Tab-separated table of C-alpha atoms in Angstrom:
chain	number	residue	atom	x	y	z
U	1	MET	CA	77.834	65.516	88.953
U	2	TYR	CA	77.337	63.159	91.857
U	3	ARG	CA	74.278	62.356	93.956
U	4	LYS	CA	74.776	61.740	97.676
U	5	GLU	CA	74.975	57.993	97.069
U	6	ASP	CA	77.639	58.548	94.416
U	7	VAL	CA	79.546	60.848	96.759
U	8	LEU	CA	79.495	58.190	99.494
U	9	LYS	CA	80.682	55.559	97.006
U	10	LYS	CA	83.494	57.823	95.807
U	11	LEU	CA	84.555	58.617	99.386
U	12	ASN	CA	84.497	54.925	100.335
U	13	GLU	CA	86.688	54.107	97.319
U	14	ASP	CA	89.255	56.574	98.667
U	15	ASN	CA	89.078	55.126	102.224
U	16	TYR	CA	86.854	57.848	103.677
U	17	TYR	CA	84.197	55.737	105.372
U	18	ILE	CA	81.148	57.761	106.410
U	19	ASP	CA	77.396	57.216	106.278
U	20	VAL	CA	74.612	59.364	104.787
U	21	ARG	CA	73.885	61.081	108.095
U	22	ALA	CA	77.552	62.057	108.582
U	23	LEU	CA	77.689	63.265	104.972
U	24	GLU	CA	74.624	65.463	105.484
U	25	ASN	CA	76.079	66.862	108.718
U	26	PHE	CA	79.438	67.605	107.092
U	27	VAL	CA	77.795	69.302	104.106
U	28	LYS	CA	75.711	71.439	106.476
U	29	ASP	CA	78.444	72.205	109.051
U	30	TRP	CA	81.143	72.934	106.504
U	31	GLN	CA	78.793	74.864	104.186
U	32	ILE	CA	79.532	72.818	101.082
U	33	ASP	CA	76.968	73.855	98.512
U	34	PRO	CA	75.703	71.420	95.879
U	35	ILE	CA	76.072	72.561	92.298
U	36	TYR	CA	72.527	71.554	91.357
U	37	GLU	CA	69.286	70.693	93.082
U	38	ALA	CA	66.596	68.834	91.160
U	39	LYS	CA	62.867	69.549	91.521
U	40	ASP	CA	62.438	66.466	93.699
U	41	GLY	CA	65.080	67.752	96.172
U	42	THR	CA	67.915	65.534	94.991
U	43	VAL	CA	71.189	67.411	95.236
U	44	PHE	CA	74.281	66.954	93.088
U	45	PHE	CA	77.890	67.691	93.914
U	46	ASP	CA	80.932	68.134	91.700
U	47	ASP	CA	84.577	67.111	92.122
U	48	ILE	CA	85.345	70.268	94.094
U	49	GLY	CA	82.624	69.407	96.601
U	50	ILE	CA	84.048	65.909	96.986
U	51	PHE	CA	87.541	67.334	97.387
U	52	LYS	CA	86.288	69.698	100.112
U	53	LEU	CA	84.632	66.775	101.891
U	54	LYS	CA	87.844	64.730	101.775
U	55	LYS	CA	89.885	67.652	103.074
U	56	GLY	CA	87.310	68.300	105.803
U	57	ILE	CA	87.238	64.665	106.902
U	58	SER	CA	91.021	64.645	107.023
U	59	LEU	CA	91.064	67.831	109.129
U	60	LYS	CA	88.316	66.430	111.385
U	61	SER	CA	90.462	63.371	112.085
U	62	GLN	CA	93.268	65.739	113.124
U	63	GLY	CA	91.030	67.334	115.755
U	64	TYR	CA	89.999	70.553	114.014
U	65	THR	CA	86.631	72.083	114.939
U	66	ASN	CA	83.870	72.503	112.364
U	67	ASP	CA	84.477	76.272	112.249
U	68	GLN	CA	88.185	75.759	111.620
U	69	ILE	CA	87.459	73.168	108.945
U	70	CYS	CA	84.910	75.409	107.255
U	71	TYR	CA	87.420	78.263	107.234
U	72	ARG	CA	90.249	76.110	105.886
U	73	ILE	CA	88.326	74.419	103.067
U	74	HIS	CA	86.892	77.709	101.828
U	75	LYS	CA	89.834	80.056	102.392
U	76	THR	CA	92.771	77.974	101.213
U	77	PRO	CA	93.414	77.420	97.518
U	78	LEU	CA	92.097	74.074	96.386
U	79	GLU	CA	94.771	71.815	95.041
U	80	MET	CA	92.711	69.159	93.355
U	81	PRO	CA	94.617	66.240	91.921
U	82	GLU	CA	94.795	66.457	88.172
U	83	LYS	CA	92.700	63.934	86.302
U	84	GLU	CA	93.540	62.100	83.170
U	85	ASP	CA	91.519	63.034	80.071
U	86	GLU	CA	89.973	59.542	80.005
U	87	GLU	CA	88.813	59.901	83.604
U	88	ILE	CA	87.127	63.208	82.791
U	89	LYS	CA	85.417	61.708	79.752
U	90	SER	CA	84.170	58.740	81.773
U	91	THR	CA	82.761	61.102	84.418
U	92	ALA	CA	80.934	63.003	81.715
U	93	LEU	CA	79.503	59.751	80.365
U	94	GLU	CA	78.307	58.660	83.819
U	95	THR	CA	75.783	61.483	84.100
U	96	THR	CA	73.794	61.746	80.914
U	97	PRO	CA	70.363	63.341	80.519
U	98	GLN	CA	68.885	59.850	80.034
U	99	GLN	CA	69.969	58.884	83.559
U	100	ILE	CA	68.766	62.142	85.118
U	101	PRO	CA	65.838	63.543	83.091
U	102	GLU	CA	65.639	66.758	85.161
U	103	VAL	CA	69.116	67.766	83.976
U	104	ARG	CA	68.202	68.470	80.372
U	105	ASN	CA	68.099	72.224	80.905
U	106	VAL	CA	71.034	72.639	83.229
U	107	THR	CA	72.325	76.031	84.137
U	108	LEU	CA	75.421	76.263	86.243
U	109	ASN	CA	74.739	78.151	89.437
U	110	VAL	CA	77.849	79.810	90.754
U	111	THR	CA	77.570	79.520	94.494
U	112	ASN	CA	78.042	82.381	96.893
U	113	GLN	CA	81.069	80.576	98.289
U	114	THR	CA	82.718	80.502	94.873
U	115	LEU	CA	81.992	84.170	94.291
U	116	GLN	CA	83.205	85.024	97.776
U	117	MET	CA	86.390	83.014	97.252
U	118	LEU	CA	87.041	84.785	93.934
U	119	ALA	CA	86.269	88.200	95.438
U	120	GLU	CA	88.601	87.552	98.368
U	121	ALA	CA	91.361	86.373	96.045
U	122	VAL	CA	91.005	89.508	93.904
U	123	ALA	CA	90.813	91.736	96.991
U	124	GLY	CA	93.899	90.038	98.437
U	125	LYS	CA	95.816	90.582	95.202
U	126	ILE	CA	94.802	94.248	95.060
U	127	THR	CA	95.706	94.726	98.729
U	128	ASP	CA	99.119	93.120	98.217
U	129	ASP	CA	99.784	95.260	95.133
U	130	ILE	CA	98.800	98.439	96.977
U	131	LYS	CA	100.878	97.465	100.011
U	132	ASN	CA	103.905	96.729	97.825
U	133	HIS	CA	103.419	100.046	96.002
U	134	ILE	CA	103.089	101.962	99.285
U	135	ASP	CA	106.133	100.193	100.749
U	136	ALA	CA	108.160	101.048	97.652
U	137	SER	CA	107.007	104.679	97.624
U	138	GLN	CA	107.637	105.052	101.373
U	139	PHE	CA	111.100	103.578	100.916
U	140	SER	CA	111.877	106.021	98.113
U	141	GLU	CA	110.481	108.890	100.214
U	142	LYS	CA	112.746	107.847	103.087
U	143	LEU	CA	115.717	107.791	100.740
U	144	ILE	CA	114.815	111.267	99.501
U	145	GLU	CA	114.400	112.482	103.091
U	146	ALA	CA	117.742	110.944	104.033
U	147	GLY	CA	119.346	112.698	101.069
U	148	GLU	CA	117.773	115.992	102.120
U	149	TYR	CA	118.987	115.499	105.694
U	150	LYS	CA	122.465	114.813	104.404
U	151	LYS	CA	122.388	118.018	102.334
U	152	ASP	CA	121.084	119.957	105.342
U	153	ASN	CA	123.843	118.487	107.527
U	154	GLN	CA	126.478	119.493	104.977
U	155	LYS	CA	125.122	123.053	104.902
U	156	LEU	CA	125.144	123.185	108.703
U	157	ALA	CA	128.725	121.861	108.803
U	158	GLN	CA	129.805	124.580	106.354
U	159	GLN	CA	128.049	127.231	108.427
U	160	VAL	CA	129.762	125.953	111.609
U	161	GLU	CA	133.154	126.104	109.869
U	162	GLN	CA	132.406	129.647	108.720
U	163	LEU	CA	131.406	130.630	112.271
U	164	LEU	CA	134.636	129.143	113.663
U	165	GLU	CA	136.688	131.124	111.142
U	166	ASP	CA	134.717	134.273	111.990
U	167	ASN	CA	135.345	133.612	115.709
U	168	LYS	CA	139.116	133.329	115.045
U	169	LYS	CA	139.037	136.607	113.102
U	170	LEU	CA	137.052	138.276	115.886
U	171	ALA	CA	139.479	136.965	118.490
U	172	LYS	CA	142.412	138.451	116.520
U	173	ARG	CA	140.568	141.709	116.048
U	174	LEU	CA	139.696	141.813	119.746
U	175	GLU	CA	143.362	141.255	120.564
U	176	TYR	CA	144.313	144.063	118.221
U	177	ILE	CA	141.727	146.462	119.736
U	178	GLU	CA	142.779	145.624	123.284
U	179	GLU	CA	146.388	146.211	122.297
U	180	ARG	CA	145.512	149.554	120.786
U	181	GLN	CA	143.619	150.688	123.859
U	182	LYS	CA	146.644	150.215	126.097
U	183	PRO	CA	148.549	153.340	126.755
U	184	LEU	CA	151.532	153.854	124.525
U	185	TRP	CA	154.119	153.407	127.248
U	186	LYS	CA	152.619	149.959	128.170
U	187	ARG	CA	152.783	148.855	124.600
U	188	ILE	CA	156.384	149.812	124.287
U	189	PHE	CA	157.611	148.228	127.508
U	190	GLU	CA	155.743	145.010	127.341
């Protein structure tokens, strides 16, 4: 956990030079929630908050607006650099209850942003699964329909062939009937 002064120090170490006023503006504009607020109003941030600030500052230097930055740091998966075990242990040693007496009974407040990010990730996964399922079922339905059309076309082709044969038979029969209706003398002499 880092106080604002610690956050500034950490940012300065990584060549992100800002002052307290800029930090407060960025936290407000980009909706970066602290993980803990003491009774005296002191707020504390974690590594994710610092990572979001670094990403936001980087995007700001590229000309992004505050709304775009806010969207990007909350909607994109966070790829925090992995820390060594020693670095994690040293961070844990830096903030002990003796240094911050108000932290003795700490409860971790999951922020609305974290819950929203998790909910959106789950909703996105469900949506993708449903879409993939629907696409697959529609594809199989189209294949079935195509197969049915092919069967229907084959039946129609057989019926057309049968009609053509029937027409040939009718033509022969018509010829025969016309021949029979001629008078006998015409049939003999022709």
